[in-house]
Short mmCIF file of C-alpha atoms in Angstrom, two decimals:
data_model
loop_
_atom_site.label_atom_id
_atom_site.label_comp_id
_atom_site.label_asym_id
_atom_site.label_seq_id
_atom_site.Cartn_x
_atom_site.Cartn_y
_atom_site.Cartn_z
CA MET A 1 -11.45 2.14 -19.05
CA ALA A 2 -8.90 3.84 -16.79
CA THR A 3 -6.37 1.76 -14.90
CA SER A 4 -7.01 3.08 -11.40
CA PRO A 5 -7.60 1.23 -8.13
CA LEU A 6 -10.95 3.06 -8.00
CA SER A 7 -12.06 2.16 -11.52
CA ASP A 8 -14.90 -0.34 -11.84
CA SER A 9 -13.73 -3.66 -13.23
CA PRO A 10 -15.37 -4.88 -16.46
CA TYR A 11 -17.38 -7.34 -14.39
CA GLU A 12 -18.70 -4.51 -12.20
CA VAL A 13 -19.60 -2.46 -15.28
CA LEU A 14 -21.55 -5.41 -16.68
CA GLY A 15 -23.10 -6.28 -13.32
CA VAL A 16 -21.87 -9.87 -12.99
CA PRO A 17 -19.50 -11.66 -10.60
CA ALA A 18 -15.96 -12.27 -11.77
CA ASP A 19 -16.63 -16.02 -12.01
CA ALA A 20 -19.73 -15.68 -14.24
CA ASP A 21 -19.79 -18.17 -17.11
CA ALA A 22 -19.64 -17.07 -20.75
CA THR A 23 -23.41 -17.29 -21.24
CA ALA A 24 -24.19 -15.10 -18.22
CA LEU A 25 -21.47 -12.65 -19.26
CA ARG A 26 -22.86 -12.24 -22.77
CA ALA A 27 -26.43 -11.83 -21.46
CA ALA A 28 -25.26 -9.16 -19.02
CA TYR A 29 -23.42 -7.35 -21.80
CA ARG A 30 -26.48 -7.25 -24.04
CA LYS A 31 -28.68 -6.00 -21.20
CA ALA A 32 -26.19 -3.32 -20.15
CA LEU A 33 -25.75 -2.23 -23.77
CA ARG A 34 -29.51 -1.78 -24.22
CA GLN A 35 -29.85 0.18 -21.00
CA ALA A 36 -26.91 2.50 -21.74
CA HIS A 37 -27.56 3.05 -25.47
CA PRO A 38 -28.02 6.80 -26.19
CA ASP A 39 -30.81 6.05 -28.70
CA THR A 40 -32.96 4.69 -25.88
CA GLY A 41 -32.19 7.47 -23.41
CA GLY A 42 -29.00 5.99 -21.99
CA ASP A 43 -25.80 7.78 -21.03
CA PRO A 44 -23.07 7.95 -23.73
CA ALA A 45 -20.31 7.61 -21.14
CA ALA A 46 -21.94 4.50 -19.68
CA PHE A 47 -22.45 3.12 -23.19
CA HIS A 48 -18.75 3.55 -23.92
CA ALA A 49 -17.84 1.92 -20.59
CA VAL A 50 -19.97 -1.12 -21.43
CA GLN A 51 -18.30 -1.46 -24.84
CA ARG A 52 -14.84 -1.14 -23.27
CA ALA A 53 -15.73 -3.72 -20.62
CA TRP A 54 -16.69 -6.18 -23.33
CA GLU A 55 -13.42 -5.58 -25.15
CA LEU A 56 -11.57 -6.54 -21.97
CA VAL A 57 -13.50 -9.70 -21.04
CA GLY A 58 -15.76 -10.53 -24.01
CA THR A 59 -13.58 -13.24 -25.51
CA PRO A 60 -11.87 -16.14 -23.73
CA GLU A 61 -8.45 -14.78 -24.71
CA ALA A 62 -9.15 -11.20 -23.56
CA ARG A 63 -10.79 -12.42 -20.35
CA ALA A 64 -7.87 -14.68 -19.52
CA ALA A 65 -5.45 -11.79 -20.05
CA PHE A 66 -7.53 -9.47 -17.84
CA ASP A 67 -7.87 -12.08 -15.10
CA ARG A 68 -4.08 -12.49 -15.09
CA GLY A 69 -3.83 -8.82 -14.16
CA ARG A 70 -3.53 -7.15 -17.54
CA GLY A 71 -5.13 -3.77 -18.06
CA THR A 72 -5.81 -1.38 -20.91
CA ALA A 73 -3.81 -2.17 -24.06
CA GLY A 74 -2.23 -5.15 -22.30
CA THR A 75 -0.48 -3.03 -19.66
CA PRO A 76 0.13 -5.05 -16.48
CA VAL A 77 -2.17 -3.55 -13.84
CA ARG A 78 0.23 -4.41 -11.05
CA GLU A 79 3.01 -2.45 -12.75
CA ALA A 80 0.72 0.57 -12.93
CA TRP A 81 -0.08 0.35 -9.21
CA ALA A 82 3.21 -0.72 -7.62
CA PRO A 83 6.08 1.75 -7.07
CA THR A 84 8.53 1.95 -9.94
CA ALA A 85 12.14 3.07 -10.27
CA PRO A 86 12.77 6.38 -12.07
CA LYS A 87 13.22 6.00 -15.81
CA ALA A 88 16.39 7.12 -17.54
CA ARG A 89 16.14 10.58 -19.08
CA ARG A 90 16.23 10.96 -22.87
CA ASP A 91 17.32 14.58 -22.99
CA SER A 92 19.74 16.86 -21.19
CA ARG A 93 17.52 19.87 -20.53
CA PRO A 94 17.94 21.17 -16.96
CA LEU A 95 15.10 20.16 -14.68
CA ALA A 96 13.51 21.84 -11.70
CA ARG A 97 15.05 21.02 -8.34
CA ALA A 98 12.89 18.65 -6.36
CA TYR A 99 12.89 17.53 -2.72
CA GLY A 100 10.92 14.96 -0.78
CA HIS A 101 9.35 11.60 -1.59
CA PRO A 102 6.18 11.99 -3.68
CA GLY A 103 3.51 9.44 -2.84
CA GLY A 104 5.65 7.92 -0.09
CA PHE A 105 3.37 8.80 2.82
CA SER A 106 0.27 7.55 1.00
CA ARG A 107 1.93 4.29 -0.04
CA GLU A 108 3.10 3.57 3.50
CA ARG A 109 -0.39 4.34 4.77
CA TYR A 110 -1.90 1.96 2.20
CA LEU A 111 0.52 -0.85 3.08
CA VAL A 112 -0.22 -0.56 6.81
CA LEU A 113 -3.99 -0.40 6.37
CA VAL A 114 -4.27 -3.16 3.75
CA ARG A 115 -2.41 -5.53 6.08
CA GLU A 116 -4.72 -4.56 8.94
CA TRP A 117 -7.70 -5.19 6.67
CA ALA A 118 -6.38 -8.61 5.60
CA GLY A 119 -6.15 -9.61 9.25
CA ARG A 120 -3.58 -10.60 11.79
CA GLY A 121 -1.51 -13.61 10.79
CA VAL A 122 -2.35 -13.30 7.10
CA GLU A 123 0.74 -13.01 4.92
CA LEU A 124 0.22 -10.79 1.88
CA GLU A 125 2.58 -12.00 -0.80
CA ASP A 126 1.82 -8.99 -2.97
CA PRO A 127 -0.12 -5.96 -1.60
CA TYR A 128 -0.48 -4.69 -5.18
CA ASP A 129 -2.03 -7.87 -6.58
CA PRO A 130 -4.96 -6.66 -8.75
CA ALA A 131 -7.41 -9.17 -7.25
CA LEU A 132 -6.50 -8.11 -3.72
CA VAL A 133 -6.72 -4.39 -4.49
CA ARG A 134 -10.09 -4.72 -6.23
CA SER A 135 -11.51 -6.61 -3.24
CA ALA A 136 -10.30 -4.04 -0.69
CA PRO A 137 -12.62 -1.38 0.76
CA ARG A 138 -12.94 1.81 -1.24
CA GLU A 139 -11.09 3.78 1.44
CA LEU A 140 -7.95 1.70 0.91
CA ARG A 141 -8.21 1.81 -2.88
CA HIS A 142 -8.58 5.59 -2.65
CA ILE A 143 -5.34 5.91 -0.67
CA LEU A 144 -3.49 3.86 -3.28
CA ALA A 145 -5.08 5.84 -6.11
CA ASP A 146 -3.92 9.07 -4.50
CA ALA A 147 -0.37 7.75 -4.16
CA ILE A 148 -0.34 6.91 -7.87
CA ALA A 149 -1.75 10.37 -8.68
CA GLU A 150 0.94 12.07 -6.58
CA GLU A 151 3.67 10.14 -8.35
CA ALA A 152 2.24 11.02 -11.77
CA THR A 153 2.26 14.73 -10.89
CA ALA A 154 5.79 14.44 -9.54
CA ARG A 155 7.01 12.92 -12.81
CA ALA A 156 5.62 15.87 -14.77
CA LEU A 157 6.65 18.83 -12.60
CA PRO A 158 10.45 18.74 -13.11
CA SER A 159 9.86 19.62 -16.78
CA LEU A 160 9.03 23.15 -15.59
CA GLY A 161 12.78 23.77 -15.75
CA ILE A 162 15.57 25.08 -13.61
CA ALA A 163 13.75 28.29 -12.66
CA TYR A 164 11.41 26.25 -10.44
CA THR A 165 11.82 24.45 -7.12
CA ILE A 166 9.50 21.62 -6.01
CA TRP A 167 8.84 20.08 -2.61
CA HIS A 168 6.81 16.86 -2.22
CA ASP A 169 4.97 15.38 0.77
CA LEU A 170 5.33 18.36 3.08
CA ALA A 171 4.22 17.83 6.69
CA THR A 172 1.30 20.03 7.77
CA GLU A 173 -1.37 20.09 10.42
CA ALA A 174 -4.31 17.76 9.83
CA ALA A 175 -6.71 19.39 7.37
CA GLY A 176 -9.76 17.51 8.63
CA PRO A 177 -10.90 14.21 10.18
CA GLY A 178 -9.35 11.27 8.36
CA LEU A 179 -7.28 13.47 6.05
CA PRO A 180 -3.50 13.02 5.95
CA PRO A 181 -1.46 15.82 7.59
CA LYS A 182 0.49 16.70 4.46
CA LEU A 183 0.58 18.83 1.34
CA ASP A 184 1.31 16.80 -1.78
CA HIS A 185 3.37 19.38 -3.69
CA LEU A 186 4.64 22.93 -3.35
CA VAL A 187 6.03 24.61 -6.47
CA LEU A 188 7.94 27.89 -6.51
CA GLY A 189 8.99 29.84 -9.58
CA PRO A 190 8.62 33.14 -11.45
CA SER A 191 4.91 32.49 -11.98
CA GLY A 192 4.23 32.21 -8.25
CA LEU A 193 4.02 29.83 -5.32
CA PHE A 194 1.62 26.94 -5.95
CA ALA A 195 0.17 24.63 -3.33
CA ILE A 196 -0.90 21.52 -5.24
CA GLN A 197 -2.89 18.47 -4.25
CA SER A 198 -3.03 15.39 -6.52
CA GLU A 199 -6.31 13.49 -6.30
CA ASP A 200 -8.15 10.57 -7.84
CA TRP A 201 -11.71 10.09 -6.59
CA GLY A 202 -12.55 7.57 -9.28
CA GLY A 203 -15.22 9.74 -10.92
CA GLU A 204 -16.02 13.07 -12.51
CA VAL A 205 -15.67 16.26 -10.47
CA SER A 206 -16.21 19.95 -11.13
CA MET A 207 -15.84 23.34 -9.48
CA HIS A 208 -18.92 24.95 -7.94
CA ARG A 209 -18.86 28.17 -5.91
CA GLY A 210 -15.19 27.83 -5.08
CA GLU A 211 -15.32 24.19 -4.00
CA ILE A 212 -14.93 20.86 -5.79
CA VAL A 213 -18.08 18.77 -6.08
CA GLY A 214 -18.91 15.32 -7.42
CA GLU A 215 -20.72 12.15 -6.45
CA ALA A 216 -17.45 10.38 -5.62
CA LEU A 217 -16.32 12.95 -3.02
CA ASP A 218 -18.45 11.62 -0.16
CA GLY A 219 -18.67 14.93 1.70
CA GLU A 220 -15.04 15.99 1.25
CA ARG A 221 -14.23 19.68 0.81
CA PRO A 222 -10.90 19.52 -1.00
CA ILE A 223 -10.32 23.25 -1.51
CA ARG A 224 -10.94 23.98 2.16
CA ALA A 225 -8.52 21.20 3.12
CA LEU A 226 -5.90 22.42 0.63
CA ALA A 227 -6.21 25.99 1.91
CA ALA A 228 -5.66 24.76 5.48
CA ARG A 229 -2.55 22.83 4.45
CA ALA A 230 -1.19 25.79 2.49
CA LYS A 231 -1.85 28.11 5.41
CA ALA A 232 0.15 25.85 7.74
CA ILE A 233 3.14 25.88 5.38
CA GLY A 234 2.85 29.61 4.77
CA ARG A 235 2.67 30.43 8.46
CA ALA A 236 5.79 28.39 9.24
CA ALA A 237 7.80 29.95 6.40
CA ARG A 238 6.23 33.42 6.53
CA VAL A 239 5.13 33.26 2.89
CA LYS A 240 1.78 33.30 1.09
CA PRO A 241 0.84 30.93 -1.75
CA THR A 242 -0.34 32.67 -4.89
CA ALA A 243 -2.36 29.67 -6.13
CA LEU A 244 -4.16 26.57 -4.84
CA MET A 245 -4.49 23.76 -7.39
CA VAL A 246 -6.10 20.34 -7.29
CA VAL A 247 -4.95 18.01 -10.07
CA VAL A 248 -7.14 15.12 -11.27
CA PRO A 249 -6.94 12.54 -14.08
CA ASP A 250 -7.94 14.03 -17.44
CA GLU A 251 -11.01 11.84 -17.79
CA HIS A 252 -12.47 13.15 -14.52
CA LEU A 253 -12.75 16.81 -15.55
CA ALA A 254 -14.87 18.06 -18.47
CA GLU A 255 -12.70 21.12 -19.15
CA PRO A 256 -8.91 21.41 -19.08
CA MET A 257 -9.15 23.80 -16.12
CA GLU A 258 -11.91 25.25 -13.96
CA LEU A 259 -11.32 28.33 -11.81
CA GLY A 260 -12.80 28.80 -8.34
CA GLY A 261 -12.11 32.40 -7.36
CA THR A 262 -9.65 33.13 -4.56
CA VAL A 263 -8.98 32.02 -0.99
CA ARG A 264 -6.97 34.43 1.16
CA GLY A 265 -5.68 36.08 -2.00
CA ALA A 266 -4.61 32.82 -3.67
CA GLY A 267 -6.23 31.82 -6.95
CA VAL A 268 -8.06 28.48 -6.94
CA ALA A 269 -8.16 25.99 -9.81
CA LEU A 270 -9.18 22.43 -10.59
CA VAL A 271 -6.85 21.17 -13.32
CA ARG A 272 -6.49 18.18 -15.61
CA ARG A 273 -3.12 16.48 -15.20
CA SER A 274 -2.21 17.20 -18.83
CA ARG A 275 -2.89 20.93 -18.27
CA LEU A 276 -0.84 21.25 -15.08
CA LEU A 277 2.50 22.39 -16.52
CA SER A 278 1.02 25.14 -18.65
CA ALA A 279 -1.19 26.28 -15.76
CA VAL A 280 1.86 26.64 -13.51
CA ARG A 281 3.99 28.36 -16.15
CA GLU A 282 1.23 30.84 -16.98
CA GLY A 283 -0.03 31.34 -13.44
CA LEU A 284 -3.70 31.70 -12.61
CA PRO A 285 -5.61 34.77 -13.79
CA GLY A 286 -5.12 37.57 -11.30
CA SER A 287 -2.37 35.78 -9.35
CA ALA A 288 0.84 37.67 -8.66
CA HIS A 289 4.08 36.68 -10.38
CA LEU A 290 7.36 36.88 -8.46
CA GLY A 291 10.55 38.73 -9.31
CA GLY A 292 13.92 37.03 -9.18
CA THR A 293 14.80 38.46 -5.77
CA GLU A 294 11.41 37.47 -4.37
CA VAL A 295 11.80 33.91 -5.60
CA MET A 296 15.18 33.59 -3.89
CA GLU A 297 13.86 35.03 -0.62
CA VAL A 298 10.81 32.77 -0.61
CA ARG A 299 12.96 29.73 -1.47
CA SER A 300 15.29 30.44 1.45
CA ARG A 301 12.38 30.76 3.87
CA LEU A 302 10.81 27.55 2.64
CA GLN A 303 14.05 25.58 2.76
CA ALA A 304 14.46 26.60 6.40
CA ALA A 305 10.87 25.82 7.37
CA VAL A 306 9.76 22.82 5.32
CA ARG A 307 9.46 19.46 7.03
CA PHE A 308 8.51 16.28 5.24
CA ALA A 309 5.70 13.87 6.13
CA GLU A 310 6.78 10.68 7.87
#
């Protein structure tokens, strides 16, 4: 069971309130197990989710640990959701140069909106308290989930190496009603110029006819929005992205990478987070690679034009 603000809690998976007594909890588990069992026509993924939910709250000890805010394998949920300081590096390999504050805009947006939701005069001791987050509207949990996703991508990208330059949280025009006016990541290197959006919709997604689809999207058109953001950056810097990528948690995509054709000459891909680095290093099929002189020229234009979201 993934530790995401959008993930169903074990109680939600089993269909009981968080204060259900042990008898009601066990009865709900048995019912959910019967309904989800593959031998009786159930869904294997749902069956696994029910089993995992029981592991987390099926015994008094496990339930007490979960209710104190512990997640998968005992990891504190709050630590997974709150901002953390950068960890010390264990090797001396040169990293890609990075600029901007990944996840910063989304976190600030979450903090403002969660306080508005709590109500005037209410003091929130901890806006990342698991009980508070799980009780918040899905819209707020989605903003926090996206901030966490952006930070996860940002931790991975520097491993591309010194040949690459990365910008995070770039200011753009609004890409649609309710969507933040920013591009999560822009990556430049020999394999091309990549406009990247980090997302967590809390459920499985896939690529269909050049757009991302899934029950959790609620009408969003992520590739169209990403193309609009990339176009705004490209127009300001007089450059053209060679690839548009949307990165999602591994468990939300059936294949490591799904391609979606091209938009204005840029290849389109939906990528698992664990596949991101190799996808950038290799470039998308049909996308142009850049020579050393081109990379330097594009970098200079971007450095002069990029503005960061505030």
